[in-house]
Tab-separated table of C-alpha atoms in Angstrom:
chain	number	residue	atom	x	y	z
G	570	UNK	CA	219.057	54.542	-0.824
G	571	UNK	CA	217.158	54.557	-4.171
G	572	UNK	CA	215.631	57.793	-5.099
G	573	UNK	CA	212.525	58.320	-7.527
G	574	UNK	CA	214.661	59.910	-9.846
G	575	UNK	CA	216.920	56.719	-10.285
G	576	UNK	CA	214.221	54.664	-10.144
G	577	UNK	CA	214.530	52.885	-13.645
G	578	UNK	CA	211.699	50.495	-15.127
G	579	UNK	CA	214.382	47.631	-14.767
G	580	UNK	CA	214.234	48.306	-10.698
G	581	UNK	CA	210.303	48.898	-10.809
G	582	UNK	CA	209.811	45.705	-12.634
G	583	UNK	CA	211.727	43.466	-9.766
G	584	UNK	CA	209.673	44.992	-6.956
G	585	UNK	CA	207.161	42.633	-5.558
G	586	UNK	CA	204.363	43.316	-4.298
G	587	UNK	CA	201.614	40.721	-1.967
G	588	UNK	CA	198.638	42.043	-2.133
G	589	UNK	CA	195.767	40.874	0.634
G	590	UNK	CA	192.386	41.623	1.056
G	591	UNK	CA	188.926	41.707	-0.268
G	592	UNK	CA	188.540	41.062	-4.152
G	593	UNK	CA	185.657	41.856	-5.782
G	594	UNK	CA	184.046	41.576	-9.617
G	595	UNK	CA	182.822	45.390	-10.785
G	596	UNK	CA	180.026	44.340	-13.492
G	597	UNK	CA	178.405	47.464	-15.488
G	598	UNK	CA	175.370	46.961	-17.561
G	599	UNK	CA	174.627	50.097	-20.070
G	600	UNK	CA	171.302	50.748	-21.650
G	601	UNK	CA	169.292	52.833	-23.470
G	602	UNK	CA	166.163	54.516	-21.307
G	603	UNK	CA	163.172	55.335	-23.352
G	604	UNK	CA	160.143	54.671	-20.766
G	605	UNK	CA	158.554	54.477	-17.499
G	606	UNK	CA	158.001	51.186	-16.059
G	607	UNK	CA	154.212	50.635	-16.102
G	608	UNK	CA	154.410	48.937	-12.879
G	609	UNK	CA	156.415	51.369	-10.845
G	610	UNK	CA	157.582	54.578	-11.162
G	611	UNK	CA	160.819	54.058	-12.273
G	612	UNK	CA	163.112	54.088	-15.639
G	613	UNK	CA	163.484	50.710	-17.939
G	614	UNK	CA	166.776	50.239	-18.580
G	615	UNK	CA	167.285	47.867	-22.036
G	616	UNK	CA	170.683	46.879	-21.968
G	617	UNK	CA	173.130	47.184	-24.704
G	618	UNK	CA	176.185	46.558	-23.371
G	619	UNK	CA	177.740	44.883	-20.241
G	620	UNK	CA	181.417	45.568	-18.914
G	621	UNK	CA	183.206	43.626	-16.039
G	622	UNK	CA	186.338	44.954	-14.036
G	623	UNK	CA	188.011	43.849	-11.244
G	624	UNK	CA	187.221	45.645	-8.228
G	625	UNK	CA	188.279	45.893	-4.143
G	626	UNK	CA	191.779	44.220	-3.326
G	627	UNK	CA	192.144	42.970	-7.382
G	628	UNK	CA	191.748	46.891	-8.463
G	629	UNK	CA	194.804	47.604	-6.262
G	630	UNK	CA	196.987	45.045	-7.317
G	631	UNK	CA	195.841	45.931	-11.147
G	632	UNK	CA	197.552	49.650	-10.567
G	633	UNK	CA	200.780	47.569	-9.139
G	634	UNK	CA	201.297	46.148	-12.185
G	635	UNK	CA	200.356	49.182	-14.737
G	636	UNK	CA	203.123	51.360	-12.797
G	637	UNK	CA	205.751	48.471	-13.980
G	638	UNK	CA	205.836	46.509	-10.586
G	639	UNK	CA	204.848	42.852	-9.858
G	640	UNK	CA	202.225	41.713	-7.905
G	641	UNK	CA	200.403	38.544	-6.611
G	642	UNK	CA	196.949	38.600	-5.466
G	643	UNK	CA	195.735	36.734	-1.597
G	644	UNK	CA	191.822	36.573	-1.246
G	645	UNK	CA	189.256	34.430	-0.619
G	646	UNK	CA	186.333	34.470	-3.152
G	647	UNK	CA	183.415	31.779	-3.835
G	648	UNK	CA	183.140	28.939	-5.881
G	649	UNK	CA	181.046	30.389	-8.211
G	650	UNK	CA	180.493	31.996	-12.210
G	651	UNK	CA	181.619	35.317	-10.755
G	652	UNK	CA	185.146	33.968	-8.990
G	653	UNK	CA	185.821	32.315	-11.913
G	654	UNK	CA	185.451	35.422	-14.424
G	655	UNK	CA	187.507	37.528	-11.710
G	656	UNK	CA	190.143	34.971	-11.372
G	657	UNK	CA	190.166	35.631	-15.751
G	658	UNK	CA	190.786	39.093	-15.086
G	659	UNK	CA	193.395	39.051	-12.599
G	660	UNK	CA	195.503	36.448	-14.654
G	661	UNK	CA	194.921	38.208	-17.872
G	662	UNK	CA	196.309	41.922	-16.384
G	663	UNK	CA	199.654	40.149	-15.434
G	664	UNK	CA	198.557	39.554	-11.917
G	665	UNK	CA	199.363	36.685	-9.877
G	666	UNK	CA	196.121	35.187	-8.456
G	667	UNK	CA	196.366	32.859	-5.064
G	668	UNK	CA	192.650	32.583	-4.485
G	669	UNK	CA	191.019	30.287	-2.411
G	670	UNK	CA	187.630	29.213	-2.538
G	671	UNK	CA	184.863	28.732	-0.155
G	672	UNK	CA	181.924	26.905	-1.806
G	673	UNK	CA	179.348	28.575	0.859
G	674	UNK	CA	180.663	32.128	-0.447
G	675	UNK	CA	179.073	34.274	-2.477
G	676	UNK	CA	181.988	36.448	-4.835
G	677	UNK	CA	181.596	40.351	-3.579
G	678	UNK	CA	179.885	41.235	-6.937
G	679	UNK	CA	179.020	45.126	-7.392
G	680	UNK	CA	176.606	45.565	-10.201
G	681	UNK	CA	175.765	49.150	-11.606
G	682	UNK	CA	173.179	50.045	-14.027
G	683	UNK	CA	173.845	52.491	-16.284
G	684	UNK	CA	171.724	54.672	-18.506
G	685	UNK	CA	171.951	57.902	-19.766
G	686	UNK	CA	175.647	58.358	-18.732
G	687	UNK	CA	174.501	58.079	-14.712
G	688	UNK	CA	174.187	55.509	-12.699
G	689	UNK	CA	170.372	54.458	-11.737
G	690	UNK	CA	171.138	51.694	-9.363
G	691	UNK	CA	173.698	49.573	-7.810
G	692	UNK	CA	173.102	45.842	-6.490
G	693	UNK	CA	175.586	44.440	-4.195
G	694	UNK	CA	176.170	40.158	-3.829
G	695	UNK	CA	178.353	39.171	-0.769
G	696	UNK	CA	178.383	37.158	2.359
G	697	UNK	CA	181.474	36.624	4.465
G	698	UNK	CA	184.078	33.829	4.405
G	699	UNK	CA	183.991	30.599	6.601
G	700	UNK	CA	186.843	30.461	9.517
G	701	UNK	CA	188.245	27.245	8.081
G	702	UNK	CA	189.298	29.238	4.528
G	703	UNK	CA	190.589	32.182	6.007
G	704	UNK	CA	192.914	29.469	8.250
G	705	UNK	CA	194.019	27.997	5.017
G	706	UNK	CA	194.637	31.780	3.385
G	707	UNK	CA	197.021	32.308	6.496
G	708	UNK	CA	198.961	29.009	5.725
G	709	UNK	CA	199.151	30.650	1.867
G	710	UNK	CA	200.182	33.791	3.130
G	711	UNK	CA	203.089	31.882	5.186
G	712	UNK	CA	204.306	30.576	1.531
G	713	UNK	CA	204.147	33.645	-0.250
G	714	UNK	CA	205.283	36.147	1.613
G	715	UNK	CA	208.980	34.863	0.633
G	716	UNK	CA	209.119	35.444	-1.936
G	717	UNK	CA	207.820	39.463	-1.740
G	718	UNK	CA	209.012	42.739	-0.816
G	719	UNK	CA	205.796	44.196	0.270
G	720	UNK	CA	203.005	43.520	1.598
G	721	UNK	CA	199.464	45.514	1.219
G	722	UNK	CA	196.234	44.763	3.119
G	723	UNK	CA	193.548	46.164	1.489
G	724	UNK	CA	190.446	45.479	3.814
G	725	UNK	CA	186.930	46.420	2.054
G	726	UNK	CA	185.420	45.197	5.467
G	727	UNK	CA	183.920	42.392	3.333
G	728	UNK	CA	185.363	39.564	6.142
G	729	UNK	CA	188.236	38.390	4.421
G	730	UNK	CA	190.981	40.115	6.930
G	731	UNK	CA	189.787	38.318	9.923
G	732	UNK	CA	193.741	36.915	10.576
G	733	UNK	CA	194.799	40.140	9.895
G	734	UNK	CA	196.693	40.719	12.776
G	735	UNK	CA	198.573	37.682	12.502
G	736	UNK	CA	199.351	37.824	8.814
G	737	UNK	CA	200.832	41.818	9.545
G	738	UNK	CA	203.094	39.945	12.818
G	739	UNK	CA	204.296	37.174	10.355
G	740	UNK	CA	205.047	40.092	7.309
G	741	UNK	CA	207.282	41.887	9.994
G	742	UNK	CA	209.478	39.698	11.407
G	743	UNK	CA	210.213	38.834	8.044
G	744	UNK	CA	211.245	41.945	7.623
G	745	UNK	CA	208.969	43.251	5.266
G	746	UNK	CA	207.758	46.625	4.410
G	747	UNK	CA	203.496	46.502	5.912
G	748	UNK	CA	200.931	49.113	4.167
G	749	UNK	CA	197.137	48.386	4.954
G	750	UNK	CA	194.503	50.222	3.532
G	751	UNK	CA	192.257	50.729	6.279
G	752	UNK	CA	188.225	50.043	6.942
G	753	UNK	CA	185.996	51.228	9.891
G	754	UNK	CA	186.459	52.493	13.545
G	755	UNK	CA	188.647	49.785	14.795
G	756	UNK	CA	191.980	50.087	13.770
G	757	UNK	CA	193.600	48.018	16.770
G	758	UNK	CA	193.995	45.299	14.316
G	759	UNK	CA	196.259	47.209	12.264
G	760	UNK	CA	198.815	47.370	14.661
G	761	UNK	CA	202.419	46.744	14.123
G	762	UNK	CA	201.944	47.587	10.472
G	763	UNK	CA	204.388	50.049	8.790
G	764	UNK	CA	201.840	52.232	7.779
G	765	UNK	CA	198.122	53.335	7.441
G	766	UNK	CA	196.372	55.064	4.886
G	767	UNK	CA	193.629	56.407	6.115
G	768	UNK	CA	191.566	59.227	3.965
G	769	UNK	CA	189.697	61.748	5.589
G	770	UNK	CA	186.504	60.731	6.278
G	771	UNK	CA	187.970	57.301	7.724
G	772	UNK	CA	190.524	58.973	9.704
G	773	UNK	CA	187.759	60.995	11.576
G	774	UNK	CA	185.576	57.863	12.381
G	775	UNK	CA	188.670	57.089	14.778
G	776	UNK	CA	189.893	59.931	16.058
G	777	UNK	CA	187.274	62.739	15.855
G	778	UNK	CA	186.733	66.109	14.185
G	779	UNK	CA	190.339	68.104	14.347
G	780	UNK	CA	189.925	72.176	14.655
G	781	UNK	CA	193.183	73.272	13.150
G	782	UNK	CA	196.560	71.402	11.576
G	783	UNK	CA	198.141	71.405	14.967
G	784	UNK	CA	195.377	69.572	16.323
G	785	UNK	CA	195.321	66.732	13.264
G	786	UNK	CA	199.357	66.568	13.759
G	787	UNK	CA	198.437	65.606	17.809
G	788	UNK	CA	195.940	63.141	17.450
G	789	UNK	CA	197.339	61.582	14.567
G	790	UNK	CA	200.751	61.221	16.216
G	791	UNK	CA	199.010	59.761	19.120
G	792	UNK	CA	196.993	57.479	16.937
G	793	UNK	CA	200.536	56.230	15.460
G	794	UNK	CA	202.143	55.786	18.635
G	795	UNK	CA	199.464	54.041	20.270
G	796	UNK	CA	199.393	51.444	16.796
G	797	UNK	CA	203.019	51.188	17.097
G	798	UNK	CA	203.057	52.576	13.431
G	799	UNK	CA	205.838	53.810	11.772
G	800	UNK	CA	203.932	56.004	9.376
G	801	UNK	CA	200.301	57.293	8.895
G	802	UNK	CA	199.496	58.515	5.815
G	803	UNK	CA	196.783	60.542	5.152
G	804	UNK	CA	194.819	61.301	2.011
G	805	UNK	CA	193.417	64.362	1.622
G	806	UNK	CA	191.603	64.637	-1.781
G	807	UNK	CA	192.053	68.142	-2.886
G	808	UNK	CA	194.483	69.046	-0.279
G	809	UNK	CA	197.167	66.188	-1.288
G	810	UNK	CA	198.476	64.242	1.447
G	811	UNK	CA	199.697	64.592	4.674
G	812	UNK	CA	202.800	61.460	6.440
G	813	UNK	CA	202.726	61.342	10.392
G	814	UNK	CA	205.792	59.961	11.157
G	815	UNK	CA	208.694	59.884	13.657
G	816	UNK	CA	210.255	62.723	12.443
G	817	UNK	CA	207.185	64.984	12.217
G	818	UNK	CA	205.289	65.551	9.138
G	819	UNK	CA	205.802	65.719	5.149
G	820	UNK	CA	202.501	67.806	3.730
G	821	UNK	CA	202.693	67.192	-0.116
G	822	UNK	CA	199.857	69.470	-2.248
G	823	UNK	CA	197.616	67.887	-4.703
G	824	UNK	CA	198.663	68.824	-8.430
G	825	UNK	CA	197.071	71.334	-10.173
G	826	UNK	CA	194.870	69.411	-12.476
G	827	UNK	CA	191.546	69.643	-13.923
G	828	UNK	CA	189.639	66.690	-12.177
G	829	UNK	CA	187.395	64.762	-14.212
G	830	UNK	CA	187.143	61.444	-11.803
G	831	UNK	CA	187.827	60.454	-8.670
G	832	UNK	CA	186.880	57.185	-9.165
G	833	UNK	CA	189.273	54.661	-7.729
G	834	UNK	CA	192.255	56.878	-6.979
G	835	UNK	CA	192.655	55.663	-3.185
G	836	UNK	CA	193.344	52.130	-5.032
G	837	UNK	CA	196.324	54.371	-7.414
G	838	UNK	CA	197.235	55.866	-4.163
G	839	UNK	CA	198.487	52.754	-2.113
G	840	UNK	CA	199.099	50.623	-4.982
G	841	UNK	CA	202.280	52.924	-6.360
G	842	UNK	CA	203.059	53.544	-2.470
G	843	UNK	CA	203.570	49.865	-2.280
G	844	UNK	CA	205.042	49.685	-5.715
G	845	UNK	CA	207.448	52.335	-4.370
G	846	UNK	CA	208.237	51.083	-1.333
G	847	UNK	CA	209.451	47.190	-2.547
G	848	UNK	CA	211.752	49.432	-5.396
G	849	UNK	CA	213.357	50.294	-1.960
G	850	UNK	CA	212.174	53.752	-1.636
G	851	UNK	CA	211.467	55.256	1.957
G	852	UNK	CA	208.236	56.118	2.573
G	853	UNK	CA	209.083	60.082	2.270
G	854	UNK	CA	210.634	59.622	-1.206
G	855	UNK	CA	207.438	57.243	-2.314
G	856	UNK	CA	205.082	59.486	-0.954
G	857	UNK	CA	205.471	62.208	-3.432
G	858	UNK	CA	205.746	59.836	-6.267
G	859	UNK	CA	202.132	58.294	-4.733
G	860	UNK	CA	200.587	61.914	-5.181
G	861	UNK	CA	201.815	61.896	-8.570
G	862	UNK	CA	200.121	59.020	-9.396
G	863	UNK	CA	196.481	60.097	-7.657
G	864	UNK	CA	196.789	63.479	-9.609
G	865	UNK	CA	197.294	61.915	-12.831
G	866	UNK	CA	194.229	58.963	-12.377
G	867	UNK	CA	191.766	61.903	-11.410
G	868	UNK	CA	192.504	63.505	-14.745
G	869	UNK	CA	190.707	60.528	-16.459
G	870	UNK	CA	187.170	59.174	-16.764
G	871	UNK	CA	186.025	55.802	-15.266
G	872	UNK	CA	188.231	53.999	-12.924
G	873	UNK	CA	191.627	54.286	-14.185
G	874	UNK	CA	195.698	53.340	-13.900
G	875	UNK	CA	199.155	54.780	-14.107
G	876	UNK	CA	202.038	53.697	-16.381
G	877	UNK	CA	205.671	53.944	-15.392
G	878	UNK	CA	206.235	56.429	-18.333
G	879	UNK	CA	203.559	59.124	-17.083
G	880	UNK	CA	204.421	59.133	-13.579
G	881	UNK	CA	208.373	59.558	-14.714
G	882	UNK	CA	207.284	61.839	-17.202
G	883	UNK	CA	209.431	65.382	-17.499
G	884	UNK	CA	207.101	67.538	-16.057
């Protein structure tokens, strides 16, 4: 069994990960405010400066590939300026992306304004996918999954996981290691996966308020059991993480760190659990390692990534 500490980057860098799920296109416009609008009370932005990231499913598989693994990218997006700029992105960071395109989509675009270091507003551009794409991303999905280790849902609940519970049957009788980063109340579609990764306020919506630990440990056992799960995984913000699993539970503390951002550390989260978990770890040994990773993204501004050499730092 491999171990973190004999992980090398030679052993990262063969693990594959197929990432599924909702892609998105992050676009930041910064600007200087000097005024009121005459017209309404609120700020005029003049822009200086525009940014674009990738965002959703795409921001995942971007920390894959920053930690040293590889990964290939499954979603359906539209036929339009902002698919195209994404589909840039994703092949520029060293990601593999297997898009496919519905013309009657609009890309999941998030748009924030920016001025005077806060954000004043955020526009949103989506629809959902046709039935007939989301057939053909299955067929994909059949082709790919080959030639991967691991495979990680990440559902936004944009519409782009509606085979989901197909695509998970398919990934394990093939024998593959399952992860899916869970949206909303229903999480009888996730069934059969390895493992969930619920964070707190997600894992509530399903289960209910919990008075103590022993009461979490019950109805997140019973949660697993009735998924057929072999892990949940639960992320806990300040308090670290906590693994449900068959032989009890692992409780790993968040690291002492000064936290400057929280921005996008869920995505850090699975995306070096998956990483760790094609390298062969168990999900106990990449659990830790996951922490890790979350501990050292929150320590930067903006949404950020690991590298291989800071999480296998000497501490």
């Amino acid at each position: 069994m491999t171990t973190p500490l004999s992980l090398s980057r030679e052993q990262l860098a063969k693990a594959r990960v197929l990432v599924v799920g909702d892609a998105m296109l992050d676009r930041y416009w910064y600007g200087a405010v000097d005024r009121i609008s005459p017209e309404a009370p609120v700020p005029v932005v003049r822009v200086t400066r525009q940014e674009e990231r990738m965002g959703g499913a795409a921001n995942v598989a971007y920390n894959i590939v920053t930690v040293g693994a590889r990964a290939s990218l499954l979603s359906v997006v539209g036929d339009d300026e902002a698919s195209h700029q994404l589909e840039a992105l994703v092949a520029n960071s060293g990601i593999t992306p297997c898009f496919g395109r519905d013309p009657q989509l609009k890309t999941t675009v998030k748009l924030r304004v920016i001025g005077r270091q806060q954000q004043l507003l955020r526009l949103d551009f989506e629809n959902t996918p046709e039935n007939e794409v989301l057939a053909s991303q299955s067929a994909e999905f059949e082709k790919l999954l080959p030639a991967h280790d691991t495979v990680l849902f990440s559902d936004y609940g944009k519409g782009g996981l509606a085979h989901i519970g197909l695509m998970i049957a398919q990934a394990r009788a093939a024998g593959k290691v399952v992860l899916v980063d869970p949206k909303g109340s229903d999480y009888s579609r996730y069934q059969n996966a390895t493992a969930i990764t619920p964070n707190r306020a997600e894992l509530e919506q399903v289960i209910g308020p919990w008075q103590d630990e022993a009461d979490l440990q019950r109805k997140a056992q019973n949660l697993r059991e009735a998924l057929k799960l072999q892990a949940l995984l639960l992320t806990r913000s300040e308090e670290g993480m906590t693994l449900f699993d068959a032989e009890g539970q692992l409780h790993v503390p968040a690291l002492a760190r000064e936290v400057f951002d929280v921005t996008g550390a869920g995505d850090t989260v699975i995306g070096t659990l998956a990483a760790m978990a094609a390298a062969g770890l168990s999900l106990r040994d990449a659990v830790p390692v996951a922490n890790r990773a979350g501990g050292i993204v929150v320590g930067k501004f903006g949404t950020a990534t690991v590298s291989y050499g800071e999480l296998f730092a000497s501490p």
